[in-house]
mmCIF file of C-alpha atoms in Angstrom:
data_model
loop_
_atom_site.group_PDB
_atom_site.id
_atom_site.type_symbol
_atom_site.label_atom_id
_atom_site.label_comp_id
_atom_site.label_asym_id
_atom_site.label_seq_id
_atom_site.Cartn_x
_atom_site.Cartn_y
_atom_site.Cartn_z
ATOM 1 C CA ASP A 9 0.146 0.213 0.012
ATOM 2 C CA GLY A 10 2.478 2.278 0.576
ATOM 3 C CA GLY A 11 2.698 5.418 -1.217
ATOM 4 C CA ILE A 12 -0.914 5.172 -2.025
ATOM 5 C CA THR A 13 -3.237 6.885 0.333
ATOM 6 C CA GLN A 14 -6.990 6.380 0.784
ATOM 7 C CA SER A 15 -9.268 8.264 2.305
ATOM 8 C CA PRO A 16 -11.628 7.496 4.873
ATOM 9 C CA LYS A 17 -11.072 3.856 5.412
ATOM 10 C CA TYR A 18 -14.950 3.878 5.902
ATOM 11 C CA LEU A 19 -17.554 5.823 5.221
ATOM 12 C CA PHE A 20 -21.179 5.947 6.054
ATOM 13 C CA ARG A 21 -23.192 7.573 3.363
ATOM 14 C CA LYS A 22 -27.601 8.323 3.719
ATOM 15 C CA GLU A 23 -29.572 7.639 0.399
ATOM 16 C CA GLY A 24 -29.692 10.471 -1.858
ATOM 17 C CA GLN A 25 -26.647 12.460 -0.562
ATOM 18 C CA ASN A 26 -23.129 11.922 -3.139
ATOM 19 C CA VAL A 27 -19.860 11.441 -1.098
ATOM 20 C CA THR A 28 -16.168 11.635 -2.357
ATOM 21 C CA LEU A 29 -13.423 9.610 -1.859
ATOM 22 C CA SER A 30 -10.022 9.760 -1.589
ATOM 23 C CA CYS A 31 -7.658 8.824 -3.486
ATOM 24 C CA GLU A 32 -3.653 10.492 -3.526
ATOM 25 C CA GLN A 33 -0.240 9.219 -3.910
ATOM 26 C CA ASN A 34 3.512 9.842 -3.950
ATOM 27 C CA LEU A 35 5.003 7.300 -6.350
ATOM 28 C CA ASN A 36 5.312 9.659 -9.268
ATOM 29 C CA HIS A 37 2.757 8.034 -11.522
ATOM 30 C CA ASP A 38 1.505 9.007 -14.473
ATOM 31 C CA ALA A 39 -2.223 6.449 -14.568
ATOM 32 C CA MET A 40 -4.748 5.627 -11.073
ATOM 33 C CA TYR A 41 -7.401 3.839 -11.365
ATOM 34 C CA TRP A 42 -11.180 3.650 -9.590
ATOM 35 C CA TYR A 43 -12.024 -0.202 -9.241
ATOM 36 C CA ARG A 44 -15.232 -1.595 -7.431
ATOM 37 C CA GLN A 45 -15.073 -4.206 -5.614
ATOM 38 C CA ASP A 46 -18.358 -6.107 -4.274
ATOM 39 C CA PRO A 47 -18.187 -9.103 -1.984
ATOM 40 C CA GLY A 48 -16.536 -12.372 -3.179
ATOM 41 C CA GLN A 49 -15.983 -10.966 -6.309
ATOM 42 C CA GLY A 50 -13.428 -9.021 -8.474
ATOM 43 C CA LEU A 51 -12.724 -6.145 -9.751
ATOM 44 C CA ARG A 52 -14.345 -3.761 -11.703
ATOM 45 C CA LEU A 53 -12.774 -1.105 -13.115
ATOM 46 C CA ILE A 54 -15.263 2.123 -12.695
ATOM 47 C CA TYR A 55 -12.969 4.780 -14.124
ATOM 48 C CA TYR A 56 -9.171 5.213 -14.994
ATOM 49 C CA SER A 57 -7.119 7.917 -16.051
ATOM 50 C CA GLN A 58 -3.688 7.831 -17.841
ATOM 51 C CA ILE A 59 -3.146 11.949 -18.033
ATOM 52 C CA VAL A 60 -3.435 14.216 -15.832
ATOM 53 C CA ASN A 61 -6.981 16.206 -17.191
ATOM 54 C CA ASP A 62 -7.701 13.287 -19.122
ATOM 55 C CA PHE A 63 -10.010 10.289 -18.161
ATOM 56 C CA GLN A 64 -12.562 6.824 -19.082
ATOM 57 C CA LYS A 65 -14.511 5.646 -18.786
ATOM 58 C CA GLY A 66 -14.521 2.133 -17.906
ATOM 59 C CA ASP A 67 -16.654 -0.461 -17.045
ATOM 60 C CA ILE A 68 -19.086 0.830 -14.573
ATOM 61 C CA ALA A 69 -19.301 4.528 -15.050
ATOM 62 C CA GLU A 70 -23.448 5.487 -14.015
ATOM 63 C CA GLY A 71 -23.345 6.946 -10.647
ATOM 64 C CA TYR A 72 -19.923 8.115 -10.594
ATOM 65 C CA SER A 73 -18.030 10.893 -11.745
ATOM 66 C CA VAL A 74 -13.777 11.760 -11.617
ATOM 67 C CA SER A 75 -11.698 14.931 -11.735
ATOM 68 C CA ARG A 76 -7.629 14.500 -12.148
ATOM 69 C CA GLU A 77 -5.918 18.028 -12.124
ATOM 70 C CA LYS A 78 -2.930 17.205 -10.260
ATOM 71 C CA LYS A 79 -1.227 14.074 -10.709
ATOM 72 C CA GLU A 80 -1.587 13.129 -7.341
ATOM 73 C CA SER A 81 -4.823 13.092 -6.814
ATOM 74 C CA PHE A 82 -7.988 11.060 -8.395
ATOM 75 C CA PRO A 83 -11.165 11.551 -6.441
ATOM 76 C CA LEU A 84 -14.171 9.444 -7.009
ATOM 77 C CA THR A 85 -17.270 11.143 -6.414
ATOM 78 C CA VAL A 86 -20.734 8.631 -5.938
ATOM 79 C CA THR A 87 -23.257 10.809 -6.746
ATOM 80 C CA SER A 88 -26.942 9.601 -5.777
ATOM 81 C CA ALA A 89 -27.370 8.185 -9.264
ATOM 82 C CA GLN A 90 -25.710 5.627 -8.705
ATOM 83 C CA LYS A 91 -28.338 3.058 -7.423
ATOM 84 C CA ASN A 92 -25.597 0.296 -5.476
ATOM 85 C CA PRO A 93 -23.335 2.114 -3.908
ATOM 86 C CA THR A 94 -22.213 -0.230 -1.118
ATOM 87 C CA ALA A 95 -18.917 -1.547 -1.836
ATOM 88 C CA PHE A 96 -15.259 -1.664 -1.638
ATOM 89 C CA TYR A 97 -13.453 0.612 -3.170
ATOM 90 C CA LEU A 98 -9.733 0.380 -5.008
ATOM 91 C CA CYS A 99 -7.781 2.920 -6.248
ATOM 92 C CA ALA A 100 -4.722 1.962 -8.364
ATOM 93 C CA THR A 101 -1.705 3.238 -10.157
ATOM 94 C CA ARG A 102 0.494 2.695 -12.893
ATOM 95 C CA THR A 103 3.929 4.056 -13.754
ATOM 96 C CA SER A 104 3.959 5.121 -17.718
ATOM 97 C CA GLY A 105 5.699 2.868 -19.874
ATOM 98 C CA GLY A 106 7.384 -0.622 -18.618
ATOM 99 C CA THR A 107 5.448 -3.038 -17.417
ATOM 100 C CA ASP A 108 1.162 -2.732 -17.107
ATOM 101 C CA THR A 109 1.709 -3.490 -13.106
ATOM 102 C CA GLN A 110 -0.851 -1.455 -10.749
ATOM 103 C CA TYR A 111 0.234 -0.875 -7.675
ATOM 104 C CA PHE A 112 -3.561 -0.320 -5.090
ATOM 105 C CA GLY A 113 -4.116 1.826 -2.193
ATOM 106 C CA PRO A 114 -5.493 -0.161 0.482
ATOM 107 C CA GLY A 115 -9.196 0.625 -0.237
ATOM 108 C CA THR A 116 -12.623 2.668 1.567
ATOM 109 C CA ARG A 117 -15.384 0.536 1.959
ATOM 110 C CA LEU A 118 -18.693 2.679 1.806
ATOM 111 C CA THR A 119 -21.950 1.507 3.317
ATOM 112 C CA VAL A 120 -25.161 3.253 2.229
ATOM 113 C CA LEU A 121 -26.897 3.294 5.914
ATOM 114 C CA SER B 10 -18.746 -12.094 -19.294
ATOM 115 C CA GLN B 11 -14.447 -11.090 -17.246
ATOM 116 C CA GLN B 12 -11.579 -12.441 -19.552
ATOM 117 C CA GLY B 13 -10.054 -14.318 -16.398
ATOM 118 C CA GLU B 14 -11.150 -17.002 -13.925
ATOM 119 C CA GLU B 15 -9.726 -18.799 -11.624
ATOM 120 C CA ASP B 16 -10.956 -21.853 -10.646
ATOM 121 C CA PRO B 17 -11.107 -23.471 -8.145
ATOM 122 C CA GLN B 18 -13.712 -20.668 -6.571
ATOM 123 C CA ALA B 19 -12.286 -21.874 -3.045
ATOM 124 C CA LEU B 20 -9.320 -23.027 -1.561
ATOM 125 C CA SER B 21 -8.827 -25.428 1.774
ATOM 126 C CA ILE B 22 -5.553 -27.404 2.599
ATOM 127 C CA GLN B 23 -2.834 -27.593 5.042
ATOM 128 C CA GLU B 24 0.220 -25.990 5.806
ATOM 129 C CA GLY B 25 3.028 -27.420 4.633
ATOM 130 C CA GLU B 26 0.658 -28.502 1.710
ATOM 131 C CA ASN B 27 0.907 -26.867 -2.180
ATOM 132 C CA ALA B 28 -1.784 -24.709 -3.431
ATOM 133 C CA THR B 29 -2.304 -24.684 -6.976
ATOM 134 C CA MET B 30 -4.786 -22.202 -8.782
ATOM 135 C CA ASN B 31 -5.581 -21.842 -11.872
ATOM 136 C CA CYS B 32 -7.341 -18.798 -14.467
ATOM 137 C CA SER B 33 -8.336 -19.289 -18.167
ATOM 138 C CA TYR B 34 -8.876 -16.278 -20.106
ATOM 139 C CA LYS B 35 -10.059 -15.573 -23.778
ATOM 140 C CA THR B 36 -8.397 -12.745 -25.732
ATOM 141 C CA SER B 37 -4.912 -12.666 -26.728
ATOM 142 C CA ILE B 38 -2.132 -10.822 -24.639
ATOM 143 C CA ASN B 39 1.138 -9.320 -23.739
ATOM 144 C CA ASN B 40 1.189 -10.695 -20.500
ATOM 145 C CA LEU B 41 -0.765 -11.901 -17.855
ATOM 146 C CA GLN B 42 -0.255 -11.129 -13.534
ATOM 147 C CA TRP B 43 -1.249 -12.783 -10.339
ATOM 148 C CA TYR B 44 -2.107 -10.458 -7.409
ATOM 149 C CA ARG B 45 -2.761 -11.726 -3.334
ATOM 150 C CA GLN B 46 -5.471 -9.508 -1.586
ATOM 151 C CA ASN B 47 -5.498 -9.669 1.683
ATOM 152 C CA SER B 48 -9.206 -9.459 3.579
ATOM 153 C CA GLY B 49 -10.185 -5.866 3.898
ATOM 154 C CA ARG B 50 -7.048 -5.054 1.983
ATOM 155 C CA GLY B 51 -5.651 -3.731 -1.286
ATOM 156 C CA LEU B 52 -4.171 -5.845 -3.767
ATOM 157 C CA VAL B 53 -0.579 -6.701 -4.220
ATOM 158 C CA HIS B 54 1.376 -7.507 -7.137
ATOM 159 C CA LEU B 55 2.642 -11.114 -6.935
ATOM 160 C CA ILE B 56 4.423 -11.704 -10.596
ATOM 161 C CA LEU B 57 4.018 -11.448 -14.163
ATOM 162 C CA ILE B 58 4.965 -13.153 -16.776
ATOM 163 C CA ARG B 59 5.132 -12.443 -20.453
ATOM 164 C CA SER B 60 3.250 -13.935 -22.932
ATOM 165 C CA ASN B 61 6.507 -15.134 -24.806
ATOM 166 C CA GLU B 62 7.625 -17.160 -21.302
ATOM 167 C CA ARG B 63 6.128 -20.519 -20.022
ATOM 168 C CA GLU B 64 6.671 -20.440 -16.618
ATOM 169 C CA LYS B 65 8.495 -18.311 -14.152
ATOM 170 C CA HIS B 66 9.405 -18.754 -10.645
ATOM 171 C CA SER B 67 9.476 -16.437 -7.517
ATOM 172 C CA GLY B 68 10.578 -17.689 -4.447
ATOM 173 C CA ARG B 69 7.451 -19.817 -3.364
ATOM 174 C CA LEU B 70 5.528 -19.437 -6.111
ATOM 175 C CA ARG B 71 6.024 -21.189 -10.001
ATOM 176 C CA VAL B 72 3.437 -19.440 -12.565
ATOM 177 C CA THR B 73 2.930 -21.334 -16.137
ATOM 178 C CA LEU B 74 1.874 -19.527 -18.878
ATOM 179 C CA ASP B 75 -0.247 -21.962 -21.914
ATOM 180 C CA THR B 76 -1.008 -19.364 -24.501
ATOM 181 C CA SER B 77 -2.210 -21.690 -26.595
ATOM 182 C CA LYS B 78 -5.412 -22.815 -24.034
ATOM 183 C CA LYS B 79 -5.417 -19.236 -22.684
ATOM 184 C CA SER B 80 -4.356 -20.569 -19.180
ATOM 185 C CA SER B 81 -2.182 -20.257 -16.652
ATOM 186 C CA SER B 82 -2.112 -21.329 -13.217
ATOM 187 C CA LEU B 83 -0.360 -20.384 -9.917
ATOM 188 C CA LEU B 84 0.982 -22.929 -7.788
ATOM 189 C CA ILE B 85 2.074 -22.150 -4.218
ATOM 190 C CA THR B 86 4.856 -24.463 -2.581
ATOM 191 C CA ALA B 87 4.952 -25.453 1.214
ATOM 192 C CA SER B 88 1.824 -22.658 1.993
ATOM 193 C CA ARG B 89 2.111 -20.998 5.195
ATOM 194 C CA ALA B 90 -0.732 -19.287 7.236
ATOM 195 C CA ALA B 91 -0.190 -16.080 5.871
ATOM 196 C CA ASP B 92 -0.959 -17.172 2.867
ATOM 197 C CA THR B 93 -4.272 -17.624 2.883
ATOM 198 C CA ALA B 94 -5.911 -14.598 0.875
ATOM 199 C CA SER B 95 -7.612 -14.268 -2.340
ATOM 200 C CA TYR B 96 -5.893 -14.375 -5.508
ATOM 201 C CA PHE B 97 -6.752 -13.039 -8.583
ATOM 202 C CA CYS B 98 -4.941 -13.060 -12.446
ATOM 203 C CA ALA B 99 -5.492 -10.629 -14.616
ATOM 204 C CA THR B 100 -4.584 -9.218 -18.051
ATOM 205 C CA PRO B 101 -3.829 -6.970 -20.221
ATOM 206 C CA PRO B 102 -5.534 -7.190 -23.635
ATOM 207 C CA GLN B 103 -3.686 -6.654 -26.384
ATOM 208 C CA GLU B 104 -5.351 -3.669 -28.045
ATOM 209 C CA THR B 105 -5.367 -1.823 -24.640
ATOM 210 C CA SER B 106 -2.416 -2.838 -23.558
ATOM 211 C CA GLY B 107 -0.633 -0.159 -21.217
ATOM 212 C CA SER B 108 -3.852 1.080 -20.327
ATOM 213 C CA ARG B 109 -6.187 -1.026 -18.373
ATOM 214 C CA LEU B 110 -6.781 -4.403 -16.417
ATOM 215 C CA THR B 111 -9.098 -6.524 -16.359
ATOM 216 C CA PHE B 112 -9.827 -9.149 -13.360
ATOM 217 C CA GLY B 113 -10.875 -12.524 -12.496
ATOM 218 C CA GLU B 114 -13.069 -12.803 -9.738
ATOM 219 C CA GLY B 115 -10.344 -14.560 -7.403
ATOM 220 C CA THR B 116 -9.700 -17.637 -5.722
ATOM 221 C CA GLN B 117 -10.213 -17.851 -2.133
ATOM 222 C CA LEU B 118 -7.176 -19.802 -0.714
ATOM 223 C CA THR B 119 -7.154 -20.851 3.121
ATOM 224 C CA VAL B 120 -3.981 -22.805 5.330
ATOM 225 C CA ASN B 121 -5.254 -24.209 8.140
ATOM 226 C CA PRO B 122 -2.283 -24.281 10.278
#
């Protein structure tokens, strides 16, 4: 997990509220990713960004939004349009060039009450 | 469906035994990666095998890749209780290499002391 921080570790939200999950990295990596993981399941890609001020939708982008104003930061907003947001959210980074290896943060567990 | 699919979904063994997990994928790849996830934590990269390699070792890990069968296996020798975790294979499809990974559903390994 070193070099990538996600906050908060646990987050509780009432239905109808937007919430923003933080992801910060000091690895100087160009690419950043957001994944969603449901219990006992694999990872599904929400959004990714290969460079500052640019990002692409992943497989399950509906109800989520992101921004990439700084290389170090890639916040994810879970909007009220996301029908079932309770899940474990993982942020990852990858250096440009080299291999496709990704480095993961410790995750944020979001629970909608 | 997932690009990578692990088999079995769950595996329970005794300490000292070997654990073998399999991964199948659908499209052509440049490499295949294995990651480990301890409960409630982020993923940790274990090993990467390139499409022109057939076998790779790292400590107690042995990975094989059969591109003709589109499958890979991860062998953990002399398992320890600390190896208890979920293991995922991940692939960057050739046409999107360098941008995103697709993860399988994972194998939950339990090593009993």
